[in-house]
Amino acid sequence: MLSKRGTANMANRDELIGELKATRQFFLKTLSSFEQRDSTYQPMDGVYSVAGHVHHVADTVNWFVEAAFGKGWNLDFEASIARSKQAMSLKDEKKHVDEAFARAEQAIGGANETELDEAIPDQALMPGTPRAGIVGGIVDHTAHHRGALAVYARLLGKEPPVPYF
């Protein structure tokens, strides 16, 4: 989220961190409809299990942070998918999500205005996007998987909670 003058100022940095915190909270609220025994549920072969979705969300948060503040975009999507499909424990993957979001919050919070305004160094994806722009990607991607998990919950006969309360 950039200010009107095109820079990521302190207030906006706090807003970005707030968006990350809310996104994590909404995601965990959706996960509250599942029990550990639901970890390996998948409605059909070839799709992520419940734990797989959660692992994938955490991996993707880390992927965005690494792109903006680390070594750049890792475009080995097959390896990422394989790791997520191996996830077996909802409990472990919830911890992974918490750690990933904490890392993202720390990266955004630890960056100064200039760093947040600078384009992501690796231009392979999202060319010209400022580092602060990863927050929008994280929010959107997490919402996508939150929706998929709400469908999984319904397929298991559960009522997913409205995440915004």
C-alpha positions as a printed NumPy array, in Angstrom:
array([[  0.   ,   0.   ,   0.   ],
       [  1.67 ,   3.179,  -1.16 ],
       [  0.885,   6.664,   0.026],
       [ -0.507,   9.274,  -2.349],
       [  2.957,  10.57 ,  -3.028],
       [  4.126,   7.094,  -4.046],
       [  6.206,   6.204,  -1.015],
       [  5.762,   3.651,   1.708],
       [  5.787,   5.876,   4.781],
       [  5.697,   4.755,   8.43 ],
       [  1.896,   4.875,   8.625],
       [  1.644,   2.738,   5.529],
       [  4.222,   0.306,   6.9  ],
       [  1.976,  -0.115,   9.937],
       [ -1.013,  -0.612,   7.613],
       [  0.905,  -3.255,   5.651],
       [  1.741,  -5.1  ,   8.851],
       [ -1.916,  -4.759,   9.885],
       [ -2.987,  -6.347,   6.597],
       [ -0.625,  -9.256,   7.191],
       [ -1.9  ,  -9.734,  10.745],
       [ -5.545,  -9.638,   9.605],
       [ -4.852, -12.069,   6.767],
       [ -3.206, -14.511,   9.165],
       [ -6.106, -14.141,  11.613],
       [ -8.724, -14.727,   8.882],
       [ -6.843, -17.794,   7.647],
       [ -6.481, -19.296,  11.116],
       [-10.171, -18.63 ,  11.807],
       [-11.09 , -20.687,   8.736],
       [ -8.727, -23.432,   9.907],
       [-10.515, -23.552,  13.258],
       [-13.257, -25.635,  11.651],
       [-10.784, -28.501,  11.158],
       [ -9.441, -31.042,  13.614],
       [ -6.07 , -32.754,  13.473],
       [ -7.772, -35.875,  12.068],
       [ -8.808, -33.793,   9.004],
       [ -5.154, -33.087,   8.104],
       [ -4.958, -35.54 ,   5.218],
       [ -8.464, -34.974,   3.85 ],
       [ -8.563, -34.21 ,   0.144],
       [-11.777, -34.338,  -1.877],
       [-10.071, -36.098,  -4.794],
       [ -6.685, -37.445,  -5.794],
       [ -4.16 , -34.949,  -7.049],
       [ -5.31 , -31.929,  -5.024],
       [ -3.848, -30.576,  -1.821],
       [ -4.942, -32.073,   1.464],
       [ -6.044, -29.733,   4.25 ],
       [ -2.488, -29.773,   5.649],
       [ -1.13 , -29.37 ,   2.114],
       [ -3.093, -26.163,   1.572],
       [ -1.799, -24.778,   4.854],
       [  1.791, -25.724,   4.024],
       [  1.443, -24.142,   0.59 ],
       [  0.201, -20.871,   2.106],
       [  3.181, -20.743,   4.477],
       [  5.61 , -21.615,   1.685],
       [  4.153, -18.904,  -0.521],
       [  4.384, -16.237,   2.184],
       [  8.064, -17.166,   2.566],
       [  8.434, -17.17 ,  -1.236],
       [  7.188, -13.578,  -1.483],
       [  9.454, -12.424,   1.353],
       [ 12.47 , -14.137,  -0.186],
       [ 11.71 , -12.523,  -3.551],
       [ 11.474,  -9.026,  -2.121],
       [ 14.132,  -9.141,   0.592],
       [ 16.28 , -12.201,  -0.106],
       [ 17.698, -14.156,  -3.026],
       [ 14.84 , -13.496,  -5.45 ],
       [ 12.058, -15.563,  -6.985],
       [ 12.397, -19.337,  -6.742],
       [ 10.619, -20.548,  -9.865],
       [ 10.881, -24.259,  -9.037],
       [  7.129, -24.632,  -8.58 ],
       [  7.228, -28.414,  -8.886],
       [  9.396, -28.681,  -5.767],
       [  7.087, -26.362,  -3.854],
       [  4.031, -28.39 ,  -4.863],
       [  5.772, -31.634,  -3.905],
       [  6.637, -30.275,  -0.438],
       [  3.04 , -29.199,   0.123],
       [  1.67 , -32.553,  -0.973],
       [  3.85 , -34.251,   1.649],
       [  2.324, -32.242,   4.519],
       [  0.521, -34.531,   6.962],
       [ -0.12 , -32.548,  10.153],
       [ -2.472, -29.598,  10.432],
       [ -0.946, -28.749,  13.808],
       [  2.569, -28.564,  12.35 ],
       [  1.428, -26.571,   9.345],
       [ -0.417, -24.014,  11.5  ],
       [  2.919, -23.407,  13.222],
       [  4.563, -23.069,   9.797],
       [  1.952, -20.424,   8.831],
       [  2.533, -18.473,  12.042],
       [  6.286, -18.493,  11.457],
       [  5.919, -17.419,   7.822],
       [  3.605, -14.518,   8.625],
       [  5.871, -13.442,  11.492],
       [  8.784, -13.411,   9.029],
       [  6.787, -11.301,   6.575],
       [  5.78 ,  -8.855,   9.303],
       [  9.398,  -8.606,  10.427],
       [ 10.627,  -8.001,   6.859],
       [  8.096,  -5.245,   6.214],
       [  8.557,  -3.746,   9.685],
       [ 12.332,  -3.807,   9.423],
       [ 12.501,  -2.134,   6.027],
       [ 12.833,   1.599,   5.731],
       [ 10.747,   3.783,   3.448],
       [ 13.282,   3.675,   0.638],
       [ 13.571,  -0.117,   0.739],
       [  9.794,  -0.587,   0.664],
       [  9.536,   1.748,  -2.335],
       [ 12.316,   0.06 ,  -4.303],
       [ 11.282,  -2.393,  -6.984],
       [ 11.641,  -6.065,  -6.158],
       [ 15.227,  -6.681,  -7.318],
       [ 14.5  ,  -9.886,  -9.238],
       [ 12.342,  -8.736, -12.149],
       [ 11.385, -12.283, -13.257],
       [  7.894, -11.771, -11.779],
       [  5.965,  -8.623, -10.873],
       [  8.428,  -6.317, -12.711],
       [  8.505,  -2.803, -11.324],
       [  6.466,  -3.719,  -8.245],
       [  7.816,  -2.165,  -5.045],
       [  8.853,  -4.51 ,  -2.261],
       [  5.795,  -3.351,  -0.299],
       [  3.687,  -4.875,  -3.091],
       [  4.296,  -8.39 ,  -1.812],
       [  1.691,  -7.761,   0.866],
       [ -1.062,  -7.6  ,  -1.755],
       [  0.168, -10.86 ,  -3.266],
       [  0.238, -12.557,   0.127],
       [ -3.258, -11.325,   0.986],
       [ -4.732, -12.409,  -2.35 ],
       [ -3.054, -15.814,  -2.407],
       [ -3.995, -16.594,   1.188],
       [ -7.62 , -15.6  ,   0.542],
       [ -7.719, -18.011,  -2.407],
       [ -6.633, -20.928,  -0.201],
       [ -8.894, -19.812,   2.639],
       [-11.815, -20.136,   0.219],
       [-10.709, -23.58 ,  -0.919],
       [-10.443, -24.701,   2.685],
       [-13.929, -23.374,   3.436],
       [-15.199, -25.647,   0.658],
       [-13.241, -28.573,   2.127],
       [-14.845, -27.894,   5.516],
       [-18.318, -27.997,   3.949],
       [-17.477, -31.234,   2.155],
       [-16.606, -32.665,   5.578],
       [-19.987, -31.531,   6.904],
       [-18.53 , -28.656,   8.895],
       [-19.626, -25.027,   8.988],
       [-16.618, -22.776,   8.415],
       [-16.775, -19.685,  10.623],
       [-17.063, -16.229,   9.153],
       [-13.459, -15.056,   9.526],
       [-14.178, -11.378,  10.094],
       [-15.632, -11.598,  13.607]])
